[in-house]
Short mmCIF file of C-alpha atoms in Angstrom, two decimals:
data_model
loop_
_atom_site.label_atom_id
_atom_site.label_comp_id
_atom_site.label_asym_id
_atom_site.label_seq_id
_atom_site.Cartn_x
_atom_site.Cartn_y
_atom_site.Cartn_z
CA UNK A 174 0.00 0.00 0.00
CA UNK A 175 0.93 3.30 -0.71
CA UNK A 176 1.45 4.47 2.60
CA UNK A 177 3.24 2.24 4.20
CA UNK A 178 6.00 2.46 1.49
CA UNK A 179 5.70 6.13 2.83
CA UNK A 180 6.58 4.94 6.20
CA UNK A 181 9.03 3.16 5.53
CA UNK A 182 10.90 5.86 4.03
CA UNK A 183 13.17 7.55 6.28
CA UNK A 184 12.91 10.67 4.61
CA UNK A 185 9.09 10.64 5.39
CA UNK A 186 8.88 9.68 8.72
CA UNK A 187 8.10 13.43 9.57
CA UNK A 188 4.77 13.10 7.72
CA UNK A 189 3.61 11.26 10.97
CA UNK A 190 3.08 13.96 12.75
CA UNK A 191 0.15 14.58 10.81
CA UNK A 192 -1.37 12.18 13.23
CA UNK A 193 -0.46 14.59 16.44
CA UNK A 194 -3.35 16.94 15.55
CA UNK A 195 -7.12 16.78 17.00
CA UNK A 196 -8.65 16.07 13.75
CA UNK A 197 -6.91 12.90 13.04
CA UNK A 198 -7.15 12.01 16.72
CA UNK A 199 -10.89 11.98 16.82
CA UNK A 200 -11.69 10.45 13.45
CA UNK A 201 -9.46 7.47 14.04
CA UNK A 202 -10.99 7.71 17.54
CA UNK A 203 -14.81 6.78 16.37
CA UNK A 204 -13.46 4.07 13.91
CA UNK A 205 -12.10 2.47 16.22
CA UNK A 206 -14.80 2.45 19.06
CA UNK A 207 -17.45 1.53 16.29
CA UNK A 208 -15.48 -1.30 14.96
CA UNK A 209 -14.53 -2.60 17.93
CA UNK A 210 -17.89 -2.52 20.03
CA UNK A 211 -19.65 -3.81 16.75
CA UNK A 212 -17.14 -7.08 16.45
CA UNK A 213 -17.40 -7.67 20.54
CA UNK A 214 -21.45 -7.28 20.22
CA UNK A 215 -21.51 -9.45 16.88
CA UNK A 216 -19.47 -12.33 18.71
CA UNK A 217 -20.56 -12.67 22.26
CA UNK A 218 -24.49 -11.25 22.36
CA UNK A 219 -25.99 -11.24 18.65
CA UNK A 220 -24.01 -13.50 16.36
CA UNK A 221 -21.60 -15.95 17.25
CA UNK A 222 -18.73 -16.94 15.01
CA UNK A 223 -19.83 -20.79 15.37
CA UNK A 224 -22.45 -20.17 12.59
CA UNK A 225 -22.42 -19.27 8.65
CA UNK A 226 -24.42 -15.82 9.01
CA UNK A 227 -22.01 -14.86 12.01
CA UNK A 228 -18.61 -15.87 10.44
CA UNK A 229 -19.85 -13.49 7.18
CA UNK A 230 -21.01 -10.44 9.58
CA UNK A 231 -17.54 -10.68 11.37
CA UNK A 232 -15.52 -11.16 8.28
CA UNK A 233 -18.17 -7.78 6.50
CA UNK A 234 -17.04 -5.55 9.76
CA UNK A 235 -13.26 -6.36 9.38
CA UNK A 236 -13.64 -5.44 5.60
CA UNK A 237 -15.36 -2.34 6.33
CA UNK A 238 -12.47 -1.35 8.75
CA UNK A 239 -9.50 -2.24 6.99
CA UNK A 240 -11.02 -0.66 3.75
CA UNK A 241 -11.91 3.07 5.80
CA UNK A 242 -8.42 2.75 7.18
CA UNK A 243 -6.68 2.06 3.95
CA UNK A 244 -8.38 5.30 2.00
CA UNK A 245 -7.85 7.74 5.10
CA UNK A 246 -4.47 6.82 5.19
CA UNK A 247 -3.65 7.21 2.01
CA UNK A 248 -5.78 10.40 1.98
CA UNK A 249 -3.83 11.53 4.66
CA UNK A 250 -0.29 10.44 3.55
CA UNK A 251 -0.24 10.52 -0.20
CA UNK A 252 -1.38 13.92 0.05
CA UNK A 253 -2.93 16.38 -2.63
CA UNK A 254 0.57 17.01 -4.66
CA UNK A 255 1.99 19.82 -4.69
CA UNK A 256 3.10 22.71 -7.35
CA UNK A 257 7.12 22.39 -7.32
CA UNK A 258 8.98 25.47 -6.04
CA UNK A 259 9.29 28.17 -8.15
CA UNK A 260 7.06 27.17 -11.20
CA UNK A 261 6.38 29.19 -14.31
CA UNK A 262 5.77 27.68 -16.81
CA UNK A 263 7.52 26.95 -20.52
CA UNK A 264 5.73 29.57 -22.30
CA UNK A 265 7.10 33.08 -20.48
CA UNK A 266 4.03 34.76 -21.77
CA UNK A 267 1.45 32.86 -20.02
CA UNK A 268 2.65 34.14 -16.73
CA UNK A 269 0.38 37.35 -17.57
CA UNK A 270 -2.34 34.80 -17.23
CA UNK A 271 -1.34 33.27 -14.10
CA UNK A 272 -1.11 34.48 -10.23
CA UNK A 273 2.52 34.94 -8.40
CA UNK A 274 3.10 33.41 -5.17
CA UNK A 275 5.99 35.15 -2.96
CA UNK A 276 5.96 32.42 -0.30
CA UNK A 277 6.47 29.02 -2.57
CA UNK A 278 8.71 32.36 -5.50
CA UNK A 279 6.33 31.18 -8.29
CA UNK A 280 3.66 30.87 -10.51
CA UNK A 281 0.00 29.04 -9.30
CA UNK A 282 -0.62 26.20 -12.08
CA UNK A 283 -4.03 25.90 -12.82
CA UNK A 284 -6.54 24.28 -10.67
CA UNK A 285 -3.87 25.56 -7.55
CA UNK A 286 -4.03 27.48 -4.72
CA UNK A 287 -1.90 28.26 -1.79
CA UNK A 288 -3.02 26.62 1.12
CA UNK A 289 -1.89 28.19 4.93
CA UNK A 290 -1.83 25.72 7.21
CA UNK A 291 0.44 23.52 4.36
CA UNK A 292 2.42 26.83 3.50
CA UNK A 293 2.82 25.05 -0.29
CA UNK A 294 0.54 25.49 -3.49
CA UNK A 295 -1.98 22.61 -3.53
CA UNK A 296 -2.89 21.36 -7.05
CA UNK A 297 -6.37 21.07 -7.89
CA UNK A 298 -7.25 21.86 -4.50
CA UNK A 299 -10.25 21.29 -2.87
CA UNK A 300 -10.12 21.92 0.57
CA UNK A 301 -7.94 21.88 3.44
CA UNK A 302 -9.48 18.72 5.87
CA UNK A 303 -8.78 18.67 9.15
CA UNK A 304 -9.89 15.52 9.76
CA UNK A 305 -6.69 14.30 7.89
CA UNK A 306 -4.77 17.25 8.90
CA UNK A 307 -3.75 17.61 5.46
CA UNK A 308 -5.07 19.55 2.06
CA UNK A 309 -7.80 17.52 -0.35
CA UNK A 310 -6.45 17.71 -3.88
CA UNK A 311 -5.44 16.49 -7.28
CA UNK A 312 -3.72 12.68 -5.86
CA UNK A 313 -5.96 12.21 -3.39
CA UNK A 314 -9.30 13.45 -4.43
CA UNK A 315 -10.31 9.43 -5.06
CA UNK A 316 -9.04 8.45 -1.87
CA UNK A 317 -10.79 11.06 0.57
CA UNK A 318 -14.04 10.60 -1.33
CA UNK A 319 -14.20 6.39 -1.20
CA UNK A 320 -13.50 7.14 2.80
CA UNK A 321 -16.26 9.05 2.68
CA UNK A 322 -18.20 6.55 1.45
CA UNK A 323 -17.06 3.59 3.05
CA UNK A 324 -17.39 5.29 6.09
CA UNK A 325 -21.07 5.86 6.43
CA UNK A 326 -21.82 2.07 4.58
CA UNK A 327 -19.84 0.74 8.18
CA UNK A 328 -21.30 2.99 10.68
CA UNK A 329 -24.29 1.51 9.10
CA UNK A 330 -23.51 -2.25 9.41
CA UNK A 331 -22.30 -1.44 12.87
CA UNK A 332 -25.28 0.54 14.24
CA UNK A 333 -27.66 -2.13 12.59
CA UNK A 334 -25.38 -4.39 15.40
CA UNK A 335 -25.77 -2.65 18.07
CA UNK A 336 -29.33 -2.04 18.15
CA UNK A 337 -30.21 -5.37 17.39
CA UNK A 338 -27.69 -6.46 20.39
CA UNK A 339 -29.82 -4.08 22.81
CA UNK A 340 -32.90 -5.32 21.46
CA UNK A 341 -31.79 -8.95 21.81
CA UNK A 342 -30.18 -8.52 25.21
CA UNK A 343 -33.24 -6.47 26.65
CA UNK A 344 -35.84 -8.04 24.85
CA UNK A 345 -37.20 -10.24 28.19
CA UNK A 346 -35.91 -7.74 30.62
CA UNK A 347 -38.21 -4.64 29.04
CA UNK A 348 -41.51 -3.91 27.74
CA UNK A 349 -40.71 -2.10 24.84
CA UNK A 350 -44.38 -1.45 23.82
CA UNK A 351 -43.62 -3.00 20.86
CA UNK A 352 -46.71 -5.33 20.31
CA UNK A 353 -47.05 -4.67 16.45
CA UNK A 354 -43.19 -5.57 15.86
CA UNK A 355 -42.93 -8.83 15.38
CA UNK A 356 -38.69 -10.15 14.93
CA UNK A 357 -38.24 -13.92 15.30
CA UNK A 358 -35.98 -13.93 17.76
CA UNK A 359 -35.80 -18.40 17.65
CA UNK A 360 -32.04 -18.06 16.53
CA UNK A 361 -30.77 -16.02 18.89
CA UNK A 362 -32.19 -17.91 21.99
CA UNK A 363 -29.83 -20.72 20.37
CA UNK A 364 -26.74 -19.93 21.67
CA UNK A 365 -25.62 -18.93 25.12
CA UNK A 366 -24.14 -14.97 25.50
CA UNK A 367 -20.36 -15.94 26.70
CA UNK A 368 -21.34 -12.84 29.34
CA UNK A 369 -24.26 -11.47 30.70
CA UNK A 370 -25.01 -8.18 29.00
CA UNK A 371 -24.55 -5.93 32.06
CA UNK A 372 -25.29 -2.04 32.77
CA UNK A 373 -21.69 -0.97 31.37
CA UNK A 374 -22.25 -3.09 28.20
CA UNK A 375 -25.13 -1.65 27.26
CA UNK A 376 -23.56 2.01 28.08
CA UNK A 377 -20.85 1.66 25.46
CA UNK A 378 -22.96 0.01 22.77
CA UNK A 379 -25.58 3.22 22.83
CA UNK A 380 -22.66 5.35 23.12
CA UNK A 381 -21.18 3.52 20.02
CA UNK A 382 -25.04 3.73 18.61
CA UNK A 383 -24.73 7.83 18.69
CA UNK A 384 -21.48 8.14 17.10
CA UNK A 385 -22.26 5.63 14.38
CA UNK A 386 -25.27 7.18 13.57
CA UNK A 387 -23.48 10.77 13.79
CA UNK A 388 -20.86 10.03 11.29
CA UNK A 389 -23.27 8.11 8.97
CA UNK A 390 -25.27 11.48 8.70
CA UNK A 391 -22.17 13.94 8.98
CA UNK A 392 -19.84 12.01 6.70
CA UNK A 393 -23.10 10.98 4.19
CA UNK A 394 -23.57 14.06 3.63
CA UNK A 395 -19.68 15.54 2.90
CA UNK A 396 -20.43 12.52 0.22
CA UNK A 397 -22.84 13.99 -1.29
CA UNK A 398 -20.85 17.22 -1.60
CA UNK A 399 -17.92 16.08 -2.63
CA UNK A 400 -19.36 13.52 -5.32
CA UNK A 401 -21.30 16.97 -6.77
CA UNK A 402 -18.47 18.37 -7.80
CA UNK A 403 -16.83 15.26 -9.03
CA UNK A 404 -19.20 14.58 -11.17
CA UNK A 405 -18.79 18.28 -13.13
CA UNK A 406 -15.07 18.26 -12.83
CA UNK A 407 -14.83 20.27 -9.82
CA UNK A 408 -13.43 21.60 -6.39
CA UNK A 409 -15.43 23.21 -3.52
CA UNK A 410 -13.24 26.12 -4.41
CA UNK A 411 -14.03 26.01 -8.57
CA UNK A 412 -17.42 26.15 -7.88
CA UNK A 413 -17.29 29.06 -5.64
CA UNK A 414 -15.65 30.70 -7.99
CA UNK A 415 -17.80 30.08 -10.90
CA UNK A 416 -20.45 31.54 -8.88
CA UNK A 417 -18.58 35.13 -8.60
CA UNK A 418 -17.64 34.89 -12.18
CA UNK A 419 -22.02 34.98 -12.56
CA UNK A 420 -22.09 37.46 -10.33
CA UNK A 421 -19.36 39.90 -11.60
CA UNK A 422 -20.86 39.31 -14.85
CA UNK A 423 -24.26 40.12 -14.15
CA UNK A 424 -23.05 43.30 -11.61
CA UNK A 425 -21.10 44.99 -14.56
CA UNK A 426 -23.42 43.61 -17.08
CA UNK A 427 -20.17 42.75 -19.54
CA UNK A 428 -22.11 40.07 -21.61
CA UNK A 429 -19.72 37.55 -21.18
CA UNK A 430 -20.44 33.84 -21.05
CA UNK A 431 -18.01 32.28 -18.75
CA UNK A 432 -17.75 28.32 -19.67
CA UNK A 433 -15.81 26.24 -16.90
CA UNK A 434 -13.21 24.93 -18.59
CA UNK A 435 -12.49 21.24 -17.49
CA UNK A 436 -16.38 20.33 -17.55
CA UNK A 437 -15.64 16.93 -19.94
CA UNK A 438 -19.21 17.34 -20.60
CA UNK A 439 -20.23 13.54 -19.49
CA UNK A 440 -20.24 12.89 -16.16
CA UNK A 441 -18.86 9.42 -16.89
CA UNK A 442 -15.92 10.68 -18.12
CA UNK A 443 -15.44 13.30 -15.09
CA UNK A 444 -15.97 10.71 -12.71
CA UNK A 445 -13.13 8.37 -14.33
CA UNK A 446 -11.21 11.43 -14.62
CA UNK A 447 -10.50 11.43 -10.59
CA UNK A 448 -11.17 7.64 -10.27
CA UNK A 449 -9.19 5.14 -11.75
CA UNK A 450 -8.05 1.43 -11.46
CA UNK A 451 -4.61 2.30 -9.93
CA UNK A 452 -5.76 4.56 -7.62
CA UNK A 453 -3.68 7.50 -9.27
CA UNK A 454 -5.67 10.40 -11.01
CA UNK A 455 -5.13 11.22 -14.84
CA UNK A 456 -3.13 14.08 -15.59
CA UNK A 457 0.30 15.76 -13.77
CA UNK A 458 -1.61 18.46 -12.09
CA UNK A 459 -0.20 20.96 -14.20
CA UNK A 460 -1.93 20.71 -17.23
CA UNK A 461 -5.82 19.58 -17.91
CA UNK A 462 -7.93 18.51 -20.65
CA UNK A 463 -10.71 21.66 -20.85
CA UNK A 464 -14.03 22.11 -22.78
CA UNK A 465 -13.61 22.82 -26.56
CA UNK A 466 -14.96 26.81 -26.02
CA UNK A 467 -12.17 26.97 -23.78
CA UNK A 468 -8.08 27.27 -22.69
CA UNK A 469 -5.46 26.05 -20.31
CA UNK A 470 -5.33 29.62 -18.74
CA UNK A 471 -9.70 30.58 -18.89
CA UNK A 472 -10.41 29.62 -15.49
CA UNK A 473 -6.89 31.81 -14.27
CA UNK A 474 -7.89 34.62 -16.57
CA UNK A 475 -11.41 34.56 -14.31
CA UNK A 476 -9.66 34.22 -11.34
CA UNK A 477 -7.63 37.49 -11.98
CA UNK A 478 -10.73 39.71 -13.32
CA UNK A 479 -12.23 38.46 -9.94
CA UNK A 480 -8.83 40.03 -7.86
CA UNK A 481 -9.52 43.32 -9.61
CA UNK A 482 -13.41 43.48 -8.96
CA UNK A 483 -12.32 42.25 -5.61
CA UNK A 484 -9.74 45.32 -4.90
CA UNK A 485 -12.83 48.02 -6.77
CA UNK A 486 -15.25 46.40 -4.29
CA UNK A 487 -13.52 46.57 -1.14
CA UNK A 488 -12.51 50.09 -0.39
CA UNK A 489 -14.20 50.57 2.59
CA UNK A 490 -11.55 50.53 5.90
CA UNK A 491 -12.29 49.62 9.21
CA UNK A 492 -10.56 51.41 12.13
CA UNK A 493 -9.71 49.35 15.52
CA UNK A 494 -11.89 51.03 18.09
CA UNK A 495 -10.89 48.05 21.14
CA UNK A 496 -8.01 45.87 21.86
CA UNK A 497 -8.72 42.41 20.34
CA UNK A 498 -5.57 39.25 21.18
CA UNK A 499 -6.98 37.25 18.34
CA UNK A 500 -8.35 34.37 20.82
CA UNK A 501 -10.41 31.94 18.78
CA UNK A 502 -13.23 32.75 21.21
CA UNK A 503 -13.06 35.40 23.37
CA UNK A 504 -14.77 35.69 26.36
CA UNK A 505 -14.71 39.57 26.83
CA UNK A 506 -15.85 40.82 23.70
CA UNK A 507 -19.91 39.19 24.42
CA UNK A 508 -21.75 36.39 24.13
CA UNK A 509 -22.63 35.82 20.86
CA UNK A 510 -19.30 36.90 19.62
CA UNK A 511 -17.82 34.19 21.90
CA UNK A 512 -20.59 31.81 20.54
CA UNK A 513 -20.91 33.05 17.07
CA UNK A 514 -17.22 32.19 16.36
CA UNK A 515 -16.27 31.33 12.53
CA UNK A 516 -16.06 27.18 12.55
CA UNK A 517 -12.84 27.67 10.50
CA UNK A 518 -9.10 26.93 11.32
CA UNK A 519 -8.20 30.32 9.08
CA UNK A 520 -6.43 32.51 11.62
CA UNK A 521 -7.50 35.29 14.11
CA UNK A 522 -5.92 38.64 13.79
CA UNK A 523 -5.02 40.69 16.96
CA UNK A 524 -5.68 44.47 16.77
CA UNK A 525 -4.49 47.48 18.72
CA UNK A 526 -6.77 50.20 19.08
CA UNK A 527 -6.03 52.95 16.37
CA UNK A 528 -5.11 50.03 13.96
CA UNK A 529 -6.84 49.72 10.00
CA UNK A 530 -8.10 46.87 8.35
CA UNK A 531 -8.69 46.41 4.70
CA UNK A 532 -12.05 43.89 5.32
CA UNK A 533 -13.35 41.50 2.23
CA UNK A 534 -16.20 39.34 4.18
CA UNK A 535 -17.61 38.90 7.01
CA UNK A 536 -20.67 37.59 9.35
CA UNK A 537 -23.31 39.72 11.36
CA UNK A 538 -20.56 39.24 14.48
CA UNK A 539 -17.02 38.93 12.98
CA UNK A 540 -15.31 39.98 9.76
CA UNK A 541 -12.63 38.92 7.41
CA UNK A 542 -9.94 41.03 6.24
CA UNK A 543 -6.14 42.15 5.91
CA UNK A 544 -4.65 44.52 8.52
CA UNK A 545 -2.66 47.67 6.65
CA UNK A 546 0.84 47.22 7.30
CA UNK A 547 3.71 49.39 6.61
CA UNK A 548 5.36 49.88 3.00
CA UNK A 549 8.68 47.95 4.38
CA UNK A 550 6.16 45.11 5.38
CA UNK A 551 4.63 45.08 2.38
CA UNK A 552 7.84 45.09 -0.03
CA UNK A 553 8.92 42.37 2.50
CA UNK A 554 5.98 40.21 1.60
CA UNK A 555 4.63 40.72 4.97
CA UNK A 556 0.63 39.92 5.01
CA UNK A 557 -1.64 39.81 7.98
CA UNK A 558 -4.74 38.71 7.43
CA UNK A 559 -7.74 36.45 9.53
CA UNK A 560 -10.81 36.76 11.40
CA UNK A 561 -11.71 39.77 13.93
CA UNK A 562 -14.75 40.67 15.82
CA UNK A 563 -17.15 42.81 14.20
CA UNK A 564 -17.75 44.98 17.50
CA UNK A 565 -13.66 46.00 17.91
CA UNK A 566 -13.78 47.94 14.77
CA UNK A 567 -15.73 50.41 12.71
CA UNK A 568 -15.42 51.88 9.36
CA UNK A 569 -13.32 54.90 8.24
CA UNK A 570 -14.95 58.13 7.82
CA UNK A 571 -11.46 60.21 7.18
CA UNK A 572 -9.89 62.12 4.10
CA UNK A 573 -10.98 60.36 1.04
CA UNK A 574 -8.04 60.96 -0.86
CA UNK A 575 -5.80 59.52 1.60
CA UNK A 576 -7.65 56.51 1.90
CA UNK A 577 -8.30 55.92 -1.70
CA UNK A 578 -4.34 56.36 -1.64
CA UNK A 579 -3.53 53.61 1.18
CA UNK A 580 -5.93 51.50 -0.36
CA UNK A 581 -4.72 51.43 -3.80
CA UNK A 582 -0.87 50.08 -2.38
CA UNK A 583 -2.52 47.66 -0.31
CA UNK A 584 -4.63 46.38 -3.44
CA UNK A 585 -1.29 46.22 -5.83
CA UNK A 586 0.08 43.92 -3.51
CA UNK A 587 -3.02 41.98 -2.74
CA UNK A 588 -3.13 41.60 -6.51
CA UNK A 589 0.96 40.08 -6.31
#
């Protein structure tokens, strides 16, 4: 497997730590109290390995397992692929069409974006996952979408287990009030529990019950998402952005008709272009097949026209009216602030009163933006930029002319 060649790589061994983070820690967590509390209920209260249908239901929930684990780690340790260091590519004149990235000193491919908490450019990103404490891209894109569909097909088996355990367990000991349900229960009274099914037993099979059916639901649903966009040929972050290429059109009312580019036009063929036999995606990540109307460099030339309606529409500063020390939820700046915090690991910017903020989004209690730094900052590639509360700041009402000026050097370099 894939990963385990990984491993065994000295070289690699630091990709471990990927495990040493929360999101890793819980997921791997809940797989393995479902799996385990669905084998011990299958053999010793429901059904035993010393018949047919139990030797099959044992054998399903070790599949299930090994096949979850196999996908999430190679979601997690094959990674998305990256853009090499300093790219540009052959043709020196399509860098007009492409962004510049000062931390990784060159060119975003298409289909790539810079990702923060991996400090590289992603290819074909998708998202950064924290439940894999990695980024979700162009290599494994097949693997993080079979996990999440294996994932909800085992939670399934298993809570199917553990409800019939309690029900077979319980069913002389309660009334259930089920007079109309009728289960023939002549096989199970067969066989001899090798325990009694006692207080503590039935505590961690319902607790298993709740997370099984919790990830079935949560994790069904990111399925549904992800396979969406698979099916068109695209990322969370494509489609988001094919959405403000409608809107800028429509806003400035250009005419255009903006075609996404890589779109095979069957979703067949979009589907095997991300799934495959060998588990390894088509293409280098560099370079894509794209619709006939289209180019390499359309969905880039988008993304650019989108940076300069970006920099027209957001010339509105914010000035830092209280102390903020960019705590992910603080506990002095009110309640729903505190409760109303962005479910995002994008960063938190501390202000000082008297500071300026350049803000692009935001929510009815917080706001996104980039604090105004100095000119040696900003020829120094120096960029801060996160998530602030809405009631520390409020918006400039000084000379025009001087903020139309500090704007415009902050939007040339937001632009870089």
């Amino acid at each position: 497997m894939n990963f385990l060649s990984a491993l065994v790589r000295f070289e690699n061994l630091h990709e471990v730590r990927r495990l040493c983070h929360w999101g890793p820690i819980i997921a791997l967590s809940v797989i393995a109290i479902c799996s385990t509390m669905a084998i011990i209920d299958s053999v010793i209260w429901y059904w035993p390995l010393d018949t047919t249908a139990g030797s099959i239901n044992f054998l399903m929930l070790l599949n299930w397992t090994v096949l979850i684990l196999y996908n999430y780690f190679n979601a997690m340790f094959v990674g998305p692929g990256y853009i090499p260091l300093g790219w540009k590519p052959e043709n020196p004149k399509d860098t007009q069409f492409l962004q510049y990235c000062r931390i990784c000193q060159g060119y975003k491919a298409p289909r790539s974006h810079h990702c923060r908490k991996c400090n590289r450019c992603v290819m074909k990103m998708d998202h950064h996952c924290p439940w894999i404490n990695n980024c979700c891209g162009h290599l494994n894109h097949a693997y993080f979408t079979s996990f999440l569909l294996l994932a909800p097909l085992g939670c399934s088996h298993a809570a199917f287990i553990f409800v019939m355990t309690m029900y077979t367990q319980l069913y002389e000991r309660i009334s259930f009030g089920w007079s109309t349900v009728k289960i023939d229960m002549s096989a199970v009274r067969q066989f001899q529990p090798l325990m009694p099914f006692s207080v503590p037993a039935f505590a961690a099979t319902l607790f298993a019950l709740g997370l099984a059916l919790g990830t079935t639901i949560a994790v069904g649903m990111l399925f549904f998402i992800q396979m969406k966009v698979i099916l068109r040929n695209k990322t969370s972050i494509e489609s988001w952005i094919e959405e403000k290429a409608k809107d800028r059109i429509q806003h400035y009312q250009t005419g255009e008709e903006f075609v996404f580019p890589y779109d095979l036009g069957s979703r067949w063929l979009n589907f095997k272009h991300v799934f495959t036999l060998s588990g390894t995606p088509r293409g280098n990540g560099l370079e894509w097949p794209v619709h006939s109307k289209c180019h390499q460099y359309t969905l880039t030339i988008e993304q650019l026209k989108q940076k300069a309606d970006k920099r027209v529409r957001s010339q509105v500063q914010y000035q830092a009216v209280e102390d903020y020390n960019g705590a992910c939820c603080p506990l002095n700046k009110g309640f729903r602030t505190f409760f109303r915090t962005p479910c995002t690991e994008e960063p938190r910017i501390p202000l000082s009163k008297g500071e300026t903020v350049l803000a692009t989004r935001g929510t009815k209690w917080w706001m996104y933006g980039d604090k105004i730094v100095s000119e040696e900052e900003m020829r120094a590639g120096v960029r801060v930029r996160g998530w602030f509360p809405r009631r520390c700041v409020e918006k400039c009402h000084y000379d025009t002319a001087a903020n139309e000026s500090t704007s415009d050097k902050k939007c040339v370099y937001l632009l870089k």
